[in-house]
Short mmCIF file of C-alpha atoms in Angstrom, two decimals:
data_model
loop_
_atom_site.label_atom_id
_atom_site.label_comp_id
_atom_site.label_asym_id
_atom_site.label_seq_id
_atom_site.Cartn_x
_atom_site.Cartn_y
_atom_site.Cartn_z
CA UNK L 1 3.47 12.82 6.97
CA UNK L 2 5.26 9.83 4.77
CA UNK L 3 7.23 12.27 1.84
CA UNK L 4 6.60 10.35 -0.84
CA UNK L 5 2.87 9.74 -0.60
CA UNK L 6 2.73 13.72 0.17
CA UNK L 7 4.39 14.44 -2.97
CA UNK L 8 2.46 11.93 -5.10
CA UNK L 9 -1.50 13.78 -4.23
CA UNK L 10 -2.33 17.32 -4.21
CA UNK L 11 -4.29 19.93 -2.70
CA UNK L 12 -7.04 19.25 -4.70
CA UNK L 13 -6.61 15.55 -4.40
CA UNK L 14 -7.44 15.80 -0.72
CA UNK L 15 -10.29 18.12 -1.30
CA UNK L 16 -12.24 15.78 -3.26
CA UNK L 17 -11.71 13.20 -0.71
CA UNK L 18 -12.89 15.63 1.88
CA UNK L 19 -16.03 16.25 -0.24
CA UNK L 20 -16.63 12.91 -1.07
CA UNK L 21 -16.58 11.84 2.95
CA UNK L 22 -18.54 14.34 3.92
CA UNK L 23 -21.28 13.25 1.30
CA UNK L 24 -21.10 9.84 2.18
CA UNK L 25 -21.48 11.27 6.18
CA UNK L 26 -24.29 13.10 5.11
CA UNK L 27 -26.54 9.84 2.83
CA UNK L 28 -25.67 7.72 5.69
CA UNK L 29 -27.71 10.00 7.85
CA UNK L 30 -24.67 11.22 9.88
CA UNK L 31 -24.18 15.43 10.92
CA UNK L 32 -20.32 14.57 10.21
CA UNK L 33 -17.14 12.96 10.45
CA UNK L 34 -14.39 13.68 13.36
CA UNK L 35 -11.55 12.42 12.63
CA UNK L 36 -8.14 11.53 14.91
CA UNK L 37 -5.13 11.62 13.95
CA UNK L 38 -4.14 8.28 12.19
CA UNK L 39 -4.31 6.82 8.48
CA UNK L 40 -7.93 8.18 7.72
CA UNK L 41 -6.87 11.65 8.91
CA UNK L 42 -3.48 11.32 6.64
CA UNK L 43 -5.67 9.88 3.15
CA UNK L 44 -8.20 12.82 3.60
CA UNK L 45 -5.18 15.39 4.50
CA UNK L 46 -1.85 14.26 4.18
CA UNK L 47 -1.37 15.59 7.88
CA UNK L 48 0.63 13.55 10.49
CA UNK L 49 0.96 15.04 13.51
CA UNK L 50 4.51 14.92 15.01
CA UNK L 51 4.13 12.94 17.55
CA UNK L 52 0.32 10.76 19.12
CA UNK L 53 -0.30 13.24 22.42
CA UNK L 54 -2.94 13.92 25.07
CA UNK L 55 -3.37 17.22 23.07
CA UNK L 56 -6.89 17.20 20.68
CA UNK L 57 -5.93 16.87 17.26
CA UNK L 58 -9.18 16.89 14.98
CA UNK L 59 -10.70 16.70 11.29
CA UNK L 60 -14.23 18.25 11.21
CA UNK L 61 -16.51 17.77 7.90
CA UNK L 62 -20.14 17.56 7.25
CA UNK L 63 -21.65 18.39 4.28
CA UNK L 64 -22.13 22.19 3.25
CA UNK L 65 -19.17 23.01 5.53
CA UNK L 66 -15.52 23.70 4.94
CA UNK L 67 -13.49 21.39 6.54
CA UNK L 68 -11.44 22.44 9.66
CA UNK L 69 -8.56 21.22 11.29
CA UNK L 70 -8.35 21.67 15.53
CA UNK L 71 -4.69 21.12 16.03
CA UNK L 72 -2.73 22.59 18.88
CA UNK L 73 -0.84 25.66 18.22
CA UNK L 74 2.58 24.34 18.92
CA UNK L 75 1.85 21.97 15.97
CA UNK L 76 0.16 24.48 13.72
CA UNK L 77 3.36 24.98 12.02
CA UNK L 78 3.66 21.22 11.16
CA UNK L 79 0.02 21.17 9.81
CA UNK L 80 0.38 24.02 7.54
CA UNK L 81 2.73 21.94 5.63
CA UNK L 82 0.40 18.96 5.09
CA UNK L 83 -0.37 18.71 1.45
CA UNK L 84 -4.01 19.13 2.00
CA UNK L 85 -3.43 22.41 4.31
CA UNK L 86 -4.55 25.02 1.39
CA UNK L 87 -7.75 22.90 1.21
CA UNK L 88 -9.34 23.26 4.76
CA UNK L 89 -8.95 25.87 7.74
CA UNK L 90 -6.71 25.69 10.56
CA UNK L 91 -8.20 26.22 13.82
CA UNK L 92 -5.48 26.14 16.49
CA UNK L 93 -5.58 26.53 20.57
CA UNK L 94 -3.38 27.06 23.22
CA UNK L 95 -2.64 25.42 25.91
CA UNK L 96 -4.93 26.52 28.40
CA UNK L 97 -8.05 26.98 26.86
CA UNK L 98 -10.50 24.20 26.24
CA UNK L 99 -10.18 22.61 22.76
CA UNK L 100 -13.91 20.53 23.25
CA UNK L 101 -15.93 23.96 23.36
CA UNK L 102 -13.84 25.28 20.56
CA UNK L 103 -14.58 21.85 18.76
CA UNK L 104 -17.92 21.75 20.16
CA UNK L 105 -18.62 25.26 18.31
CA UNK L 106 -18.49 23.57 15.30
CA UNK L 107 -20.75 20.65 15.37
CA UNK L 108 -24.48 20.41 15.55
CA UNK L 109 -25.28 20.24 19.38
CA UNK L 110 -27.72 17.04 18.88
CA UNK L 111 -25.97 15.49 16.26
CA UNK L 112 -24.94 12.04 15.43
CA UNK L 113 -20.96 12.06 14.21
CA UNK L 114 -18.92 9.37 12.52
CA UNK L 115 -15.65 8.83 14.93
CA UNK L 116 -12.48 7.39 13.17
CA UNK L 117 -11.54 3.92 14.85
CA UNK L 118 -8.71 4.63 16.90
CA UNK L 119 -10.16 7.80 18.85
CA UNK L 120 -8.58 8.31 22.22
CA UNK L 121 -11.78 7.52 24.48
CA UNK L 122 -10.36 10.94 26.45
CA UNK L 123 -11.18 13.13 23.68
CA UNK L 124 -14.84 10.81 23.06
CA UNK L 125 -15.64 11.09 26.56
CA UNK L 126 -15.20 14.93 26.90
CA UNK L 127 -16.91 16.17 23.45
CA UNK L 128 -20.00 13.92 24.91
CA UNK L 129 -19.55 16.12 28.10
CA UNK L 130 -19.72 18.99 26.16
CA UNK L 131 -22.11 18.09 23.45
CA UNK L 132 -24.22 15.71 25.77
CA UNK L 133 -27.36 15.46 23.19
CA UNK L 134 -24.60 14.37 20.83
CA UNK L 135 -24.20 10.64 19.82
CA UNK L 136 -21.45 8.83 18.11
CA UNK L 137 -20.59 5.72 15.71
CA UNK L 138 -17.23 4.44 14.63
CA UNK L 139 -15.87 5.21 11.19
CA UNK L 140 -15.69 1.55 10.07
CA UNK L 141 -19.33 0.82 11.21
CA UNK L 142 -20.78 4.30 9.61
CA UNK L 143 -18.63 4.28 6.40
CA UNK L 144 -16.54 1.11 5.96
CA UNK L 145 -15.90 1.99 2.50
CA UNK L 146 -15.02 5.17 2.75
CA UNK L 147 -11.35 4.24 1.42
CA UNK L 148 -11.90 1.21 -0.12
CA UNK L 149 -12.09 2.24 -3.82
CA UNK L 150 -8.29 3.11 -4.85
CA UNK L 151 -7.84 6.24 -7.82
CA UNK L 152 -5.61 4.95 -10.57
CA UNK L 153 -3.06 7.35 -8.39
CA UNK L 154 -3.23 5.06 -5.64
CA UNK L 155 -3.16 2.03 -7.54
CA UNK L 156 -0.14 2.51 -9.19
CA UNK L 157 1.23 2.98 -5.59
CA UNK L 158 -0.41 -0.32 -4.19
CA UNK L 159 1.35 -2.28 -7.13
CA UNK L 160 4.72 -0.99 -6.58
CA UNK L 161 4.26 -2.12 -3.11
CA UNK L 162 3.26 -5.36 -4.41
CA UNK L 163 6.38 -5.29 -6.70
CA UNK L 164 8.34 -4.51 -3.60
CA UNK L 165 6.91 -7.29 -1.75
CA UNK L 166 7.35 -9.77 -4.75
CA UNK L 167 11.08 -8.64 -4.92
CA UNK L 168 11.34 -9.43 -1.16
CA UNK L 169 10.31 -12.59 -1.70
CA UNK L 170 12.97 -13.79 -4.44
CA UNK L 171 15.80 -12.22 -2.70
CA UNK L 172 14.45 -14.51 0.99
CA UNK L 173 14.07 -17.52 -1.01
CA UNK L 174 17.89 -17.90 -1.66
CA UNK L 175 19.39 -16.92 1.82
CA UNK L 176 20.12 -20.10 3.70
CA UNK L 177 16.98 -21.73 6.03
CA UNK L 178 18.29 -24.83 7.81
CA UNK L 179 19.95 -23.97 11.04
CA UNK L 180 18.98 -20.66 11.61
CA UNK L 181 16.08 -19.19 13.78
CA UNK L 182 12.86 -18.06 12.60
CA UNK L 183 14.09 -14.71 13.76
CA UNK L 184 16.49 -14.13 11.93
CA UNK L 185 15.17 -14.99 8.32
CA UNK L 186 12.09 -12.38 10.05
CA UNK L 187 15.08 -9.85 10.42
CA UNK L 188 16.18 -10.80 6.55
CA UNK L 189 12.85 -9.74 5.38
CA UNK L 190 12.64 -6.67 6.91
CA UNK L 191 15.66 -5.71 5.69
CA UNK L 192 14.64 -6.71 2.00
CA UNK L 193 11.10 -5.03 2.37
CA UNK L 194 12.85 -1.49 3.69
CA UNK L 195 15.48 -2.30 1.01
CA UNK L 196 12.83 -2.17 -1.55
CA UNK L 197 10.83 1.02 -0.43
CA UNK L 198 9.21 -0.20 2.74
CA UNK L 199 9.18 3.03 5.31
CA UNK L 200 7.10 0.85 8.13
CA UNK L 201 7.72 -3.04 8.11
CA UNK L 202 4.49 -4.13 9.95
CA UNK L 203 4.73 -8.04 10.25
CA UNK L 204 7.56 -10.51 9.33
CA UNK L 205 5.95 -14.13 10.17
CA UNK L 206 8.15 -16.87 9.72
CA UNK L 207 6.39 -19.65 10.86
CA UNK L 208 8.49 -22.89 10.40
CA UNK L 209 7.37 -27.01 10.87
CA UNK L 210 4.91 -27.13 13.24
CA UNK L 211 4.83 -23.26 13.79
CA UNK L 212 3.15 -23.18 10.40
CA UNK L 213 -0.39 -24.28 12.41
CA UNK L 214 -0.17 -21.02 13.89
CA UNK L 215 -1.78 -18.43 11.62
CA UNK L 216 -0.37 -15.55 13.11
CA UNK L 217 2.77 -17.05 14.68
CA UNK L 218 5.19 -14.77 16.03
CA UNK L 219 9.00 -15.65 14.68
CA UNK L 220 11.10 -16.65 17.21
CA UNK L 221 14.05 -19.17 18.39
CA UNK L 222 12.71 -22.14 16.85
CA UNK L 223 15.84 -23.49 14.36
CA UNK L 224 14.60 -24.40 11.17
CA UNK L 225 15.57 -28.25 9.95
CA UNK L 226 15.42 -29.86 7.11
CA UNK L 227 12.25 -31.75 6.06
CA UNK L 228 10.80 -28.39 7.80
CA UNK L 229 7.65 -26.39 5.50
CA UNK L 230 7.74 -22.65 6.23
CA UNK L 231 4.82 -19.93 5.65
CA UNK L 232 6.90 -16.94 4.70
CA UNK L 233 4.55 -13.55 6.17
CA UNK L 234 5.25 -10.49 5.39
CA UNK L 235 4.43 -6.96 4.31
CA UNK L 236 4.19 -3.21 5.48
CA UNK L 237 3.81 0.33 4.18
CA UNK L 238 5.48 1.43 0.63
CA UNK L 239 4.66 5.17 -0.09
CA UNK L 240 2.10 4.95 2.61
CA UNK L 241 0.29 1.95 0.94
CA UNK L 242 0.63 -1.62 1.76
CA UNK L 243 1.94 -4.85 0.69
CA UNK L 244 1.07 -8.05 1.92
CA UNK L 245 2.10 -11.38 0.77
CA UNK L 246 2.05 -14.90 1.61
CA UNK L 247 4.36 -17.97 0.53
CA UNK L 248 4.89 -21.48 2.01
CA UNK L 249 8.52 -22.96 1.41
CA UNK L 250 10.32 -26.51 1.82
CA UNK L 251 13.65 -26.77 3.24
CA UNK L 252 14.59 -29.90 1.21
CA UNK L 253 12.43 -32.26 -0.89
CA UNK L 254 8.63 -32.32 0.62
CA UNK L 255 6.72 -35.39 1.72
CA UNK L 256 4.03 -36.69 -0.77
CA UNK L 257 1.19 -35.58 1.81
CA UNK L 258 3.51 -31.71 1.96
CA UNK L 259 3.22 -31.32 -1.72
CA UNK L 260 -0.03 -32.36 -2.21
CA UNK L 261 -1.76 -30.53 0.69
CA UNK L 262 0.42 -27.10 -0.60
CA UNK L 263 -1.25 -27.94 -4.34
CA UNK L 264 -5.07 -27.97 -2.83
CA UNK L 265 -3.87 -24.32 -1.33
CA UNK L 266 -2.97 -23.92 -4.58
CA UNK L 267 -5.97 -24.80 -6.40
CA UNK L 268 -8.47 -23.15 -3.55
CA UNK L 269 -6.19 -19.86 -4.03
CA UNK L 270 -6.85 -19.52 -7.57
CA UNK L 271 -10.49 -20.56 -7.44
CA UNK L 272 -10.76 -17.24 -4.61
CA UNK L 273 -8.48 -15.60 -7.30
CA UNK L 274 -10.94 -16.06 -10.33
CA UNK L 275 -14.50 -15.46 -8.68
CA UNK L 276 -13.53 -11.58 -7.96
CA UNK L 277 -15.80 -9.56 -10.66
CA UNK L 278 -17.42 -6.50 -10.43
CA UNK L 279 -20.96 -6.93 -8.77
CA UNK L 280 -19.70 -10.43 -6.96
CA UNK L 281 -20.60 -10.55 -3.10
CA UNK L 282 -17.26 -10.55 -1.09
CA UNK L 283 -18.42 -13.74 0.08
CA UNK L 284 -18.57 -15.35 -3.18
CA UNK L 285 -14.28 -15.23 -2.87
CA UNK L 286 -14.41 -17.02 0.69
CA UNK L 287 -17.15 -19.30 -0.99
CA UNK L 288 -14.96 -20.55 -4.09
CA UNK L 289 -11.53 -20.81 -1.67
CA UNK L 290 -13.24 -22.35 1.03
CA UNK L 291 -15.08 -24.95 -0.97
CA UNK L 292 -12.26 -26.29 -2.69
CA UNK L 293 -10.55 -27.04 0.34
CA UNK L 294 -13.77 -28.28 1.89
CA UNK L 295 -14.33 -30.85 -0.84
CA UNK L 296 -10.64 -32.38 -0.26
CA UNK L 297 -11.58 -32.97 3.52
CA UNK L 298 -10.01 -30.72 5.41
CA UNK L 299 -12.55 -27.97 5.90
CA UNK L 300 -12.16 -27.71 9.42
CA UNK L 301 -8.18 -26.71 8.99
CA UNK L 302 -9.05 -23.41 6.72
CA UNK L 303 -10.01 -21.30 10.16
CA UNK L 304 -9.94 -17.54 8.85
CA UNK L 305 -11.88 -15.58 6.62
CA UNK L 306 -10.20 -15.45 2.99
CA UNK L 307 -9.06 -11.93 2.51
CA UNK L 308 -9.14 -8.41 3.63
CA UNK L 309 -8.74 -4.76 2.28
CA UNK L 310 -5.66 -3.14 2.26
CA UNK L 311 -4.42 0.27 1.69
CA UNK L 312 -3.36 3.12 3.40
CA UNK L 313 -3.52 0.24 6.04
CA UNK L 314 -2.47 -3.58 5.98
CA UNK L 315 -6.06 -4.64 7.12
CA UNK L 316 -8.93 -2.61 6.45
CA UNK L 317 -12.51 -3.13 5.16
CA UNK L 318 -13.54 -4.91 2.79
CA UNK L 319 -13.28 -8.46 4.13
CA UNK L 320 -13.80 -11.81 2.20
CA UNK L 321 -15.80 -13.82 4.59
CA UNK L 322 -18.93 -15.87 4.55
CA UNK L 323 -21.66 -13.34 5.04
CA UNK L 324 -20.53 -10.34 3.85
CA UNK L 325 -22.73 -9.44 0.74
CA UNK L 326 -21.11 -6.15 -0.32
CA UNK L 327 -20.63 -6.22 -4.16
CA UNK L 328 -17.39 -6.20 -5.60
CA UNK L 329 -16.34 -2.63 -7.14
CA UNK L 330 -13.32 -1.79 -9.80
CA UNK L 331 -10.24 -0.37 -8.10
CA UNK L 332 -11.07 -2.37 -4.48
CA UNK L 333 -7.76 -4.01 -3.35
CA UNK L 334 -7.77 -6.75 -0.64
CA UNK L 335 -5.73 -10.57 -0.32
CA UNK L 336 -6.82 -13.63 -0.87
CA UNK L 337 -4.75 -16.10 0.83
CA UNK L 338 -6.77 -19.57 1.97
CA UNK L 339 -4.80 -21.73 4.03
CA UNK L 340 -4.46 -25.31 5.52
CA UNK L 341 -3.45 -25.73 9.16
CA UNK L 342 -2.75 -28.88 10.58
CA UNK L 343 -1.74 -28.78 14.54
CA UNK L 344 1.44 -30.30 15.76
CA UNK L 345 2.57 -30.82 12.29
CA UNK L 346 2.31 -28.34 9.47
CA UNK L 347 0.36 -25.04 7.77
CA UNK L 348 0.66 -23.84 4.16
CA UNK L 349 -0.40 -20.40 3.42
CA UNK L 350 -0.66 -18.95 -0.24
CA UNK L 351 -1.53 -15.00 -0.85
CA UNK L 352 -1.71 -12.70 -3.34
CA UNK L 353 -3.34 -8.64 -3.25
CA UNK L 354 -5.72 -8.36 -5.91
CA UNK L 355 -7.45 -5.71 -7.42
CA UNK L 356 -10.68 -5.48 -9.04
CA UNK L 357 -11.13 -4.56 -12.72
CA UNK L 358 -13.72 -3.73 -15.09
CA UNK L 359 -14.03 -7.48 -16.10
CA UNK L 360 -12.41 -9.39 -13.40
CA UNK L 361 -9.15 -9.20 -11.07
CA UNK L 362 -5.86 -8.27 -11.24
CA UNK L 363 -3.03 -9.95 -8.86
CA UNK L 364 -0.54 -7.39 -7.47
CA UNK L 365 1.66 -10.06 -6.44
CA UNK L 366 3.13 -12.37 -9.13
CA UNK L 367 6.01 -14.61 -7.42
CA UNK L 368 5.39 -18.02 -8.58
CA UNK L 369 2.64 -20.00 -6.31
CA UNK L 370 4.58 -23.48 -6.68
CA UNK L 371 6.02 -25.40 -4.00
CA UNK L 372 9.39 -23.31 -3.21
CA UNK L 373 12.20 -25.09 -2.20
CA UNK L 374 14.86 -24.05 0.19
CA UNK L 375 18.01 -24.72 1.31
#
């Protein structure tokens, strides 16, 4: 259980959320929700186990029903601490005894349950064997929204992650870049994001010259030169939230071709930027980044989807991407960071976390988009 987040929501926070998933189990035609532990168990609880085991940890709720928590009785202790404890029952077992029938006691024998994402298939496999009329679907395929709409509570914590991330970003910009490794600028921003608040660092890309094709480029023992562009990564968990930012820097003064393929990033960031409004189709971001950089010629460079949610997670639903026509809602966070790849050569990257407000957006990142030079 992260402190700080535990501290910030109540008892009562976590029983609304418990309400409000069971609900949305129940209209989407599901008997319930089982959830493992991991960050859905921790944003409807504020339980984290003390350590991932073999032993069944479980969140039951359906509609109608108090909630109840199967947790082993070694770690009962630990879960009566959570911060949503007072607002569900503890049912603990020993080992021993068989924590599926004492689970399977409390679901509807033919019943179709929502399973969170990361599951163990051990625990899957053997409430199946005992519940075998049972059937199950994963959490992000029976509810994807389920945490996608942020209380002013948890926006206040996603923007001081953003802050965090933003204050990351003009400490990095000043430490030297030519003739050290991408690794260990990587290792500079983790120490600036855990410096500023960060509890879990969760990626550090520093993806230098022609490393900047690479997306998702892993920093490593390539020495950065002058005349080299660098997309700049990074982000984690703040308070149990997340921050995620993007920025593309120039050791020395760019190449014509440099600055004017970062300014079409630019341009197709802020188009993404301005078409989030209520009632807009997710796709309708993706649309406006992607066509600006389509237009210029180099539509077959831009090879990921726009944006994604984030929250008590780095990457979660909702995603910006051509097809998805889920409507826009106030208080949904997610990036939108377009980007230009060119093999062999060069990338540029540009990304900001914005929310959605009553009349538009709201950027939780505000570092300046411009070219960035480095030294």
């Amino acid at each position: 259980m992260t402190g700080s987040t535990a501290a910030t929501f109540t008892a009562d926070d976590y029983r609304a959320r418990m309400g409000r998933a069971a609900r949305a189990a129940a209209e989407a035609g599901l008997a319930g929700l089982l959830v493992a532990p991991g960050p859905d168990l921790v944003w409807l609880t504020g339980y984290t186990p003390p350590a991932v085991t073999e032993r069944l940890t479980l969140l039951v709720l359906a509609a109608g029903q108090d909630p109840v928590l199967v947790v082993p009785a070694l770690e009962a202790p630990d879960a009566h601490r959570a911060a949503g404890a007072s607002a569900l029952t503890l049912r603990d077992w020993t080992d021993g005894k068989d924590p599926y029938a004492a689970t399977a006691a409390l679901l509807d024998a033919s019943g179709r349950f929502g399973i969170s994402d990361n599951a163990w298939a051990l625990h899957l496999l053997a409430l199946q064997q005992a519940l075998p009329g049972s059937s199950y679907a994963s959490l992000t395929e029976a509810l994807p929204m389920l945490r996608a709409v942020k209380d002013a509570a948890e926006l206040d914590l996603m923007a001081a992650a953003g802050a965090a991330a933003d204050a990351t970003f003009e400490e990095i910009r000043n430490v030297p870049f030519a003739g050290r490794r991408e690794s260990e600028v990587a290792a500079d921003l983790d120490r600036l994001l855990r410096g500023h608040g960060h509890e879990q660092v969760d990626f550090t890309i520093v993806a230098s010259g022609p490393n900047g094709a690479n997306p998702h480029h892993e920093a490593g023992e390539r020495v950065i030169a002058r005349g080299d562009m660098i997309v700049l990564d990074f982000g984690g968990l703040r308070d149990g939230y997340g921050s995620d930012t993007s920025r593309t820097v120039h050791v020395g003064e760019p190449t014509d071709e440099e600055r004017r393929v970062h300014d079409l990033v630019r341009e197709a960031q802020e188009a993404g930027f301005r078409a989030v409004r209520p009632g807009a189709a997710c796709q309708d971001v993706d649309r406006a980044a992607r066509r600006v950089i389509a237009d210029a010629g180099y539509g077959e460079y831009f090879i990921h989807r726009t944006g994604h949610g984030i929250g008590v997670t780095t990457h979660e639903p909702p995603y910006m991407i051509e097809g998805e026509e889920r409507p826009l809602v106030p208080g949904m966070c997610f990036s939108v960071e377009p980007g230009i790849y060119l093999p062999g050569r060069f990338g540029v990257r540009i990304e900001d976390i914005v929310t959605v407000t009553e009349d538009g957006g709201r950027r939780l990142n505000t570092t300046t988009r411009e070219l960035v030079i480095v030294e």
